[in-house]
Amino acid sequence: MRVLGIITTFFVLAALFGCATGSAIVTGKARPAIAPTEVKIYLDPPSQYETIGIVEASSDVEFSTQAAQDRVIKELQSQAAKIGANGVVLMDTGKIYYSGGSETKTAKGKAIVLIQE
């Protein structure tokens, strides 16, 4: 019984805190990695920048759509930081519905390096 309780607790915690997955495709000149906290998210592109890649992320919605969206944004920042981008211009955000009622939040953006702000 104790093992069943531990397994159940693990799955409940995994569902509550979830995780996001992502990828980055380098299309320009990659730079040294930076901290994800240094990556800014832009809805509109800044005036001068260089595109260095495309980043994508997704996260399942367990209990909160906002929490899933927050995980997706953090994953975009993480993927961009890995290739040295200090900004992400959002290109597309959305939802994917699967049979059985599950939902996944998605986002795609241009990983950029600001030339000037």
PDB file of N, CA, C and O in Angstrom, residues 27-83:
ATOM      1  N   THR A  27      19.391  29.301 -37.574  1.00  0.00           N
ATOM      2  CA  THR A  27      19.313  29.719 -38.980  1.00  0.00           C
ATOM      3  C   THR A  27      20.334  30.805 -39.288  1.00  0.00           C
ATOM      4  O   THR A  27      20.506  31.187 -40.430  1.00  0.00           O
ATOM      5  N   GLY A  28      20.965  31.316 -38.257  1.00  0.00           N
ATOM      6  CA  GLY A  28      21.973  32.364 -38.407  1.00  0.00           C
ATOM      7  C   GLY A  28      23.216  31.978 -37.641  1.00  0.00           C
ATOM      8  O   GLY A  28      23.547  30.802 -37.530  1.00  0.00           O
ATOM      9  N   LYS A  29      23.874  32.974 -37.080  1.00  0.00           N
ATOM     10  CA  LYS A  29      25.108  32.746 -36.327  1.00  0.00           C
ATOM     11  C   LYS A  29      24.771  32.571 -34.842  1.00  0.00           C
ATOM     12  O   LYS A  29      24.343  33.521 -34.178  1.00  0.00           O
ATOM     13  N   ALA A  30      24.957  31.351 -34.339  1.00  0.00           N
ATOM     14  CA  ALA A  30      24.728  31.099 -32.915  1.00  0.00           C
ATOM     15  C   ALA A  30      25.806  31.823 -32.109  1.00  0.00           C
ATOM     16  O   ALA A  30      26.911  32.056 -32.584  1.00  0.00           O
ATOM     17  N   ARG A  31      25.450  32.161 -30.895  1.00  0.00           N
ATOM     18  CA  ARG A  31      26.362  32.845 -29.985  1.00  0.00           C
ATOM     19  C   ARG A  31      26.496  32.022 -28.716  1.00  0.00           C
ATOM     20  O   ARG A  31      25.736  31.076 -28.512  1.00  0.00           O
ATOM     21  N   PRO A  32      27.425  32.407 -27.846  1.00  0.00           N
ATOM     22  CA  PRO A  32      27.549  31.672 -26.572  1.00  0.00           C
ATOM     23  C   PRO A  32      26.237  31.731 -25.785  1.00  0.00           C
ATOM     24  O   PRO A  32      25.529  32.745 -25.811  1.00  0.00           O
ATOM     25  N   ALA A  33      25.951  30.649 -25.091  1.00  0.00           N
ATOM     26  CA  ALA A  33      24.715  30.566 -24.300  1.00  0.00           C
ATOM     27  C   ALA A  33      24.686  31.643 -23.225  1.00  0.00           C
ATOM     28  O   ALA A  33      25.736  32.075 -22.728  1.00  0.00           O
ATOM     29  N   ILE A  34      23.482  32.077 -22.897  1.00  0.00           N
ATOM     30  CA  ILE A  34      23.264  33.058 -21.827  1.00  0.00           C
ATOM     31  C   ILE A  34      22.223  32.491 -20.869  1.00  0.00           C
ATOM     32  O   ILE A  34      21.624  31.441 -21.126  1.00  0.00           O
ATOM     33  N   ALA A  35      21.954  33.200 -19.794  1.00  0.00           N
ATOM     34  CA  ALA A  35      20.927  32.779 -18.838  1.00  0.00           C
ATOM     35  C   ALA A  35      19.537  33.035 -19.432  1.00  0.00           C
ATOM     36  O   ALA A  35      19.303  34.096 -20.023  1.00  0.00           O
ATOM     37  N   PRO A  36      18.619  32.088 -19.289  1.00  0.00           N
ATOM     38  CA  PRO A  36      17.259  32.281 -19.812  1.00  0.00           C
ATOM     39  C   PRO A  36      16.576  33.531 -19.265  1.00  0.00           C
ATOM     40  O   PRO A  36      15.733  34.121 -19.942  1.00  0.00           O
ATOM     41  N   THR A  37      16.929  33.966 -18.070  1.00  0.00           N
ATOM     42  CA  THR A  37      16.314  35.157 -17.489  1.00  0.00           C
ATOM     43  C   THR A  37      16.706  36.432 -18.231  1.00  0.00           C
ATOM     44  O   THR A  37      16.064  37.469 -18.059  1.00  0.00           O
ATOM     45  N   GLU A  38      17.737  36.363 -19.063  1.00  0.00           N
ATOM     46  CA  GLU A  38      18.177  37.525 -19.843  1.00  0.00           C
ATOM     47  C   GLU A  38      17.444  37.649 -21.178  1.00  0.00           C
ATOM     48  O   GLU A  38      17.644  38.611 -21.907  1.00  0.00           O
ATOM     49  N   VAL A  39      16.605  36.676 -21.502  1.00  0.00           N
ATOM     50  CA  VAL A  39      15.894  36.661 -22.784  1.00  0.00           C
ATOM     51  C   VAL A  39      14.536  37.349 -22.617  1.00  0.00           C
ATOM     52  O   VAL A  39      13.725  36.953 -21.793  1.00  0.00           O
ATOM     53  N   LYS A  40      14.309  38.388 -23.420  1.00  0.00           N
ATOM     54  CA  LYS A  40      13.050  39.125 -23.393  1.00  0.00           C
ATOM     55  C   LYS A  40      12.105  38.576 -24.461  1.00  0.00           C
ATOM     56  O   LYS A  40      12.542  38.146 -25.526  1.00  0.00           O
ATOM     57  N   ILE A  41      10.821  38.636 -24.166  1.00  0.00           N
ATOM     58  CA  ILE A  41       9.783  38.206 -25.108  1.00  0.00           C
ATOM     59  C   ILE A  41       9.169  39.459 -25.736  1.00  0.00           C
ATOM     60  O   ILE A  41       8.818  40.402 -25.032  1.00  0.00           O
ATOM     61  N   TYR A  42       9.037  39.451 -27.065  1.00  0.00           N
ATOM     62  CA  TYR A  42       8.475  40.585 -27.803  1.00  0.00           C
ATOM     63  C   TYR A  42       7.250  40.142 -28.596  1.00  0.00           C
ATOM     64  O   TYR A  42       7.275  39.101 -29.254  1.00  0.00           O
ATOM     65  N   LEU A  43       6.204  40.940 -28.536  1.00  0.00           N
ATOM     66  CA  LEU A  43       5.044  40.722 -29.403  1.00  0.00           C
ATOM     67  C   LEU A  43       5.280  41.395 -30.751  1.00  0.00           C
ATOM     68  O   LEU A  43       4.865  40.878 -31.788  1.00  0.00           O
ATOM     69  N   ASP A  44       5.928  42.551 -30.723  1.00  0.00           N
ATOM     70  CA  ASP A  44       6.308  43.276 -31.931  1.00  0.00           C
ATOM     71  C   ASP A  44       7.826  43.319 -31.990  1.00  0.00           C
ATOM     72  O   ASP A  44       8.481  43.530 -30.961  1.00  0.00           O
ATOM     73  N   PRO A  45       8.408  43.153 -33.164  1.00  0.00           N
ATOM     74  CA  PRO A  45       9.872  43.135 -33.252  1.00  0.00           C
ATOM     75  C   PRO A  45      10.477  44.491 -32.895  1.00  0.00           C
ATOM     76  O   PRO A  45       9.901  45.535 -33.207  1.00  0.00           O
ATOM     77  N   PRO A  46      11.632  44.468 -32.233  1.00  0.00           N
ATOM     78  CA  PRO A  46      12.336  45.725 -31.980  1.00  0.00           C
ATOM     79  C   PRO A  46      12.827  46.317 -33.299  1.00  0.00           C
ATOM     80  O   PRO A  46      12.813  45.645 -34.333  1.00  0.00           O
ATOM     81  N   SER A  47      13.303  47.551 -33.247  1.00  0.00           N
ATOM     82  CA  SER A  47      13.675  48.226 -34.497  1.00  0.00           C
ATOM     83  C   SER A  47      14.883  47.600 -35.190  1.00  0.00           C
ATOM     84  O   SER A  47      14.911  47.515 -36.411  1.00  0.00           O
ATOM     85  N   GLN A  48      15.882  47.155 -34.438  1.00  0.00           N
ATOM     86  CA  GLN A  48      17.068  46.557 -35.068  1.00  0.00           C
ATOM     87  C   GLN A  48      17.449  45.273 -34.349  1.00  0.00           C
ATOM     88  O   GLN A  48      17.722  45.294 -33.140  1.00  0.00           O
ATOM     89  N   TYR A  49      17.469  44.195 -35.100  1.00  0.00           N
ATOM     90  CA  TYR A  49      17.843  42.902 -34.525  1.00  0.00           C
ATOM     91  C   TYR A  49      18.356  41.988 -35.619  1.00  0.00           C
ATOM     92  O   TYR A  49      18.177  42.245 -36.812  1.00  0.00           O
ATOM     93  N   GLU A  50      18.986  40.908 -35.187  1.00  0.00           N
ATOM     94  CA  GLU A  50      19.459  39.869 -36.097  1.00  0.00           C
ATOM     95  C   GLU A  50      18.790  38.564 -35.689  1.00  0.00           C
ATOM     96  O   GLU A  50      18.814  38.199 -34.510  1.00  0.00           O
ATOM     97  N   THR A  51      18.177  37.874 -36.630  1.00  0.00           N
ATOM     98  CA  THR A  51      17.557  36.584 -36.344  1.00  0.00           C
ATOM     99  C   THR A  51      18.641  35.511 -36.359  1.00  0.00           C
ATOM    100  O   THR A  51      19.414  35.416 -37.309  1.00  0.00           O
ATOM    101  N   ILE A  52      18.674  34.720 -35.288  1.00  0.00           N
ATOM    102  CA  ILE A  52      19.666  33.632 -35.261  1.00  0.00           C
ATOM    103  C   ILE A  52      19.022  32.255 -35.220  1.00  0.00           C
ATOM    104  O   ILE A  52      19.708  31.255 -35.337  1.00  0.00           O
ATOM    105  N   GLY A  53      17.699  32.192 -35.088  1.00  0.00           N
ATOM    106  CA  GLY A  53      17.063  30.884 -35.091  1.00  0.00           C
ATOM    107  C   GLY A  53      15.563  30.949 -34.877  1.00  0.00           C
ATOM    108  O   GLY A  53      14.981  32.016 -34.729  1.00  0.00           O
ATOM    109  N   ILE A  54      14.982  29.771 -34.862  1.00  0.00           N
ATOM    110  CA  ILE A  54      13.560  29.585 -34.604  1.00  0.00           C
ATOM    111  C   ILE A  54      13.449  28.701 -33.365  1.00  0.00           C
ATOM    112  O   ILE A  54      14.127  27.676 -33.267  1.00  0.00           O
ATOM    113  N   VAL A  55      12.603  29.111 -32.413  1.00  0.00           N
ATOM    114  CA  VAL A  55      12.392  28.316 -31.209  1.00  0.00           C
ATOM    115  C   VAL A  55      10.923  27.929 -31.107  1.00  0.00           C
ATOM    116  O   VAL A  55      10.041  28.673 -31.528  1.00  0.00           O
ATOM    117  N   GLU A  56      10.691  26.748 -30.578  1.00  0.00           N
ATOM    118  CA  GLU A  56       9.335  26.241 -30.391  1.00  0.00           C
ATOM    119  C   GLU A  56       9.233  25.613 -29.016  1.00  0.00           C
ATOM    120  O   GLU A  56      10.222  25.112 -28.483  1.00  0.00           O
ATOM    121  N   ALA A  57       8.036  25.634 -28.451  1.00  0.00           N
ATOM    122  CA  ALA A  57       7.804  25.015 -27.149  1.00  0.00           C
ATOM    123  C   ALA A  57       6.359  24.567 -27.045  1.00  0.00           C
ATOM    124  O   ALA A  57       5.479  25.107 -27.713  1.00  0.00           O
ATOM    125  N   SER A  58       6.138  23.571 -26.180  1.00  0.00           N
ATOM    126  CA  SER A  58       4.780  23.118 -25.907  1.00  0.00           C
ATOM    127  C   SER A  58       4.703  22.588 -24.486  1.00  0.00           C
ATOM    128  O   SER A  58       5.707  22.164 -23.909  1.00  0.00           O
ATOM    129  N   SER A  59       3.496  22.621 -23.925  1.00  0.00           N
ATOM    130  CA  SER A  59       3.257  22.125 -22.580  1.00  0.00           C
ATOM    131  C   SER A  59       1.816  21.663 -22.475  1.00  0.00           C
ATOM    132  O   SER A  59       0.910  22.335 -22.952  1.00  0.00           O
ATOM    133  N   ASP A  60       1.618  20.528 -21.836  1.00  0.00           N
ATOM    134  CA  ASP A  60       0.266  20.039 -21.606  1.00  0.00           C
ATOM    135  C   ASP A  60      -0.438  20.909 -20.578  1.00  0.00           C
ATOM    136  O   ASP A  60       0.187  21.420 -19.646  1.00  0.00           O
ATOM    137  N   VAL A  61      -1.732  21.070 -20.750  1.00  0.00           N
ATOM    138  CA  VAL A  61      -2.560  21.787 -19.780  1.00  0.00           C
ATOM    139  C   VAL A  61      -3.122  20.742 -18.831  1.00  0.00           C
ATOM    140  O   VAL A  61      -3.864  19.864 -19.251  1.00  0.00           O
ATOM    141  N   GLU A  62      -2.718  20.830 -17.565  1.00  0.00           N
ATOM    142  CA  GLU A  62      -3.245  19.895 -16.572  1.00  0.00           C
ATOM    143  C   GLU A  62      -4.423  20.508 -15.837  1.00  0.00           C
ATOM    144  O   GLU A  62      -5.539  20.085 -15.975  1.00  0.00           O
ATOM    145  N   PHE A  63      -4.133  21.565 -15.044  1.00  0.00           N
ATOM    146  CA  PHE A  63      -5.186  22.193 -14.263  1.00  0.00           C
ATOM    147  C   PHE A  63      -5.383  23.652 -14.626  1.00  0.00           C
ATOM    148  O   PHE A  63      -6.437  24.209 -14.414  1.00  0.00           O
ATOM    149  N   SER A  64      -4.336  24.286 -15.181  1.00  0.00           N
ATOM    150  CA  SER A  64      -4.398  25.716 -15.440  1.00  0.00           C
ATOM    151  C   SER A  64      -3.818  26.047 -16.809  1.00  0.00           C
ATOM    152  O   SER A  64      -2.658  25.739 -17.083  1.00  0.00           O
ATOM    153  N   THR A  65      -4.620  26.706 -17.635  1.00  0.00           N
ATOM    154  CA  THR A  65      -4.145  27.138 -18.944  1.00  0.00           C
ATOM    155  C   THR A  65      -3.033  28.163 -18.789  1.00  0.00           C
ATOM    156  O   THR A  65      -2.055  28.145 -19.527  1.00  0.00           O
ATOM    157  N   GLN A  66      -3.166  29.054 -17.820  1.00  0.00           N
ATOM    158  CA  GLN A  66      -2.150  30.085 -17.605  1.00  0.00           C
ATOM    159  C   GLN A  66      -0.819  29.466 -17.182  1.00  0.00           C
ATOM    160  O   GLN A  66       0.240  29.882 -17.649  1.00  0.00           O
ATOM    161  N   ALA A  67      -0.854  28.460 -16.321  1.00  0.00           N
ATOM    162  CA  ALA A  67       0.385  27.798 -15.894  1.00  0.00           C
ATOM    163  C   ALA A  67       1.071  27.133 -17.082  1.00  0.00           C
ATOM    164  O   ALA A  67       2.295  27.191 -17.222  1.00  0.00           O
ATOM    165  N   ALA A  68       0.296  26.518 -17.955  1.00  0.00           N
ATOM    166  CA  ALA A  68       0.867  25.887 -19.150  1.00  0.00           C
ATOM    167  C   ALA A  68       1.486  26.940 -20.057  1.00  0.00           C
ATOM    168  O   ALA A  68       2.581  26.752 -20.595  1.00  0.00           O
ATOM    169  N   GLN A  69       0.797  28.075 -20.230  1.00  0.00           N
ATOM    170  CA  GLN A  69       1.328  29.151 -21.068  1.00  0.00           C
ATOM    171  C   GLN A  69       2.620  29.713 -20.469  1.00  0.00           C
ATOM    172  O   GLN A  69       3.574  29.993 -21.189  1.00  0.00           O
ATOM    173  N   ASP A  70       2.674  29.857 -19.154  1.00  0.00           N
ATOM    174  CA  ASP A  70       3.889  30.331 -18.488  1.00  0.00           C
ATOM    175  C   ASP A  70       5.057  29.375 -18.726  1.00  0.00           C
ATOM    176  O   ASP A  70       6.184  29.806 -18.981  1.00  0.00           O
ATOM    177  N   ARG A  71       4.787  28.066 -18.653  1.00  0.00           N
ATOM    178  CA  ARG A  71       5.843  27.065 -18.907  1.00  0.00           C
ATOM    179  C   ARG A  71       6.335  27.160 -20.347  1.00  0.00           C
ATOM    180  O   ARG A  71       7.529  27.030 -20.622  1.00  0.00           O
ATOM    181  N   VAL A  72       5.418  27.390 -21.283  1.00  0.00           N
ATOM    182  CA  VAL A  72       5.787  27.511 -22.695  1.00  0.00           C
ATOM    183  C   VAL A  72       6.707  28.721 -22.902  1.00  0.00           C
ATOM    184  O   VAL A  72       7.733  28.625 -23.579  1.00  0.00           O
ATOM    185  N   ILE A  73       6.372  29.847 -22.302  1.00  0.00           N
ATOM    186  CA  ILE A  73       7.198  31.051 -22.436  1.00  0.00           C
ATOM    187  C   ILE A  73       8.583  30.819 -21.834  1.00  0.00           C
ATOM    188  O   ILE A  73       9.605  31.167 -22.434  1.00  0.00           O
ATOM    189  N   LYS A  74       8.638  30.201 -20.657  1.00  0.00           N
ATOM    190  CA  LYS A  74       9.934  29.910 -20.034  1.00  0.00           C
ATOM    191  C   LYS A  74      10.761  28.965 -20.905  1.00  0.00           C
ATOM    192  O   LYS A  74      11.978  29.111 -21.006  1.00  0.00           O
ATOM    193  N   GLU A  75      10.110  28.013 -21.549  1.00  0.00           N
ATOM    194  CA  GLU A  75      10.829  27.091 -22.421  1.00  0.00           C
ATOM    195  C   GLU A  75      11.340  27.804 -23.667  1.00  0.00           C
ATOM    196  O   GLU A  75      12.448  27.528 -24.137  1.00  0.00           O
ATOM    197  N   LEU A  76      10.557  28.723 -24.234  1.00  0.00           N
ATOM    198  CA  LEU A  76      11.042  29.523 -25.361  1.00  0.00           C
ATOM    199  C   LEU A  76      12.300  30.295 -24.950  1.00  0.00           C
ATOM    200  O   LEU A  76      13.286  30.336 -25.690  1.00  0.00           O
ATOM    201  N   GLN A  77      12.262  30.908 -23.765  1.00  0.00           N
ATOM    202  CA  GLN A  77      13.422  31.645 -23.270  1.00  0.00           C
ATOM    203  C   GLN A  77      14.621  30.723 -23.091  1.00  0.00           C
ATOM    204  O   GLN A  77      15.748  31.080 -23.445  1.00  0.00           O
ATOM    205  N   SER A  78      14.389  29.550 -22.568  1.00  0.00           N
ATOM    206  CA  SER A  78      15.469  28.583 -22.360  1.00  0.00           C
ATOM    207  C   SER A  78      16.087  28.143 -23.681  1.00  0.00           C
ATOM    208  O   SER A  78      17.323  28.085 -23.812  1.00  0.00           O
ATOM    209  N   GLN A  79      15.258  27.835 -24.660  1.00  0.00           N
ATOM    210  CA  GLN A  79      15.767  27.401 -25.962  1.00  0.00           C
ATOM    211  C   GLN A  79      16.537  28.531 -26.653  1.00  0.00           C
ATOM    212  O   GLN A  79      17.586  28.304 -27.250  1.00  0.00           O
ATOM    213  N   ALA A  80      16.028  29.741 -26.565  1.00  0.00           N
ATOM    214  CA  ALA A  80      16.708  30.887 -27.173  1.00  0.00           C
ATOM    215  C   ALA A  80      18.047  31.148 -26.483  1.00  0.00           C
ATOM    216  O   ALA A  80      19.052  31.434 -27.144  1.00  0.00           O
ATOM    217  N   ALA A  81      18.061  31.038 -25.166  1.00  0.00           N
ATOM    218  CA  ALA A  81      19.291  31.277 -24.406  1.00  0.00           C
ATOM    219  C   ALA A  81      20.390  30.281 -24.781  1.00  0.00           C
ATOM    220  O   ALA A  81      21.573  30.636 -24.819  1.00  0.00           O
ATOM    221  N   LYS A  82      20.006  29.059 -25.088  1.00  0.00           N
ATOM    222  CA  LYS A  82      20.982  28.028 -25.454  1.00  0.00           C
ATOM    223  C   LYS A  82      21.764  28.400 -26.715  1.00  0.00           C
ATOM    224  O   LYS A  82      22.909  28.001 -26.879  1.00  0.00           O
ATOM    225  N   ILE A  83      21.120  29.147 -27.619  1.00  0.00           N
ATOM    226  CA  ILE A  83      21.817  29.521 -28.857  1.00  0.00           C
ATOM    227  C   ILE A  83      22.305  30.975 -28.816  1.00  0.00           C
ATOM    228  O   ILE A  83      22.719  31.520 -29.830  1.00  0.00           O
TER     229      ILE A  83
END
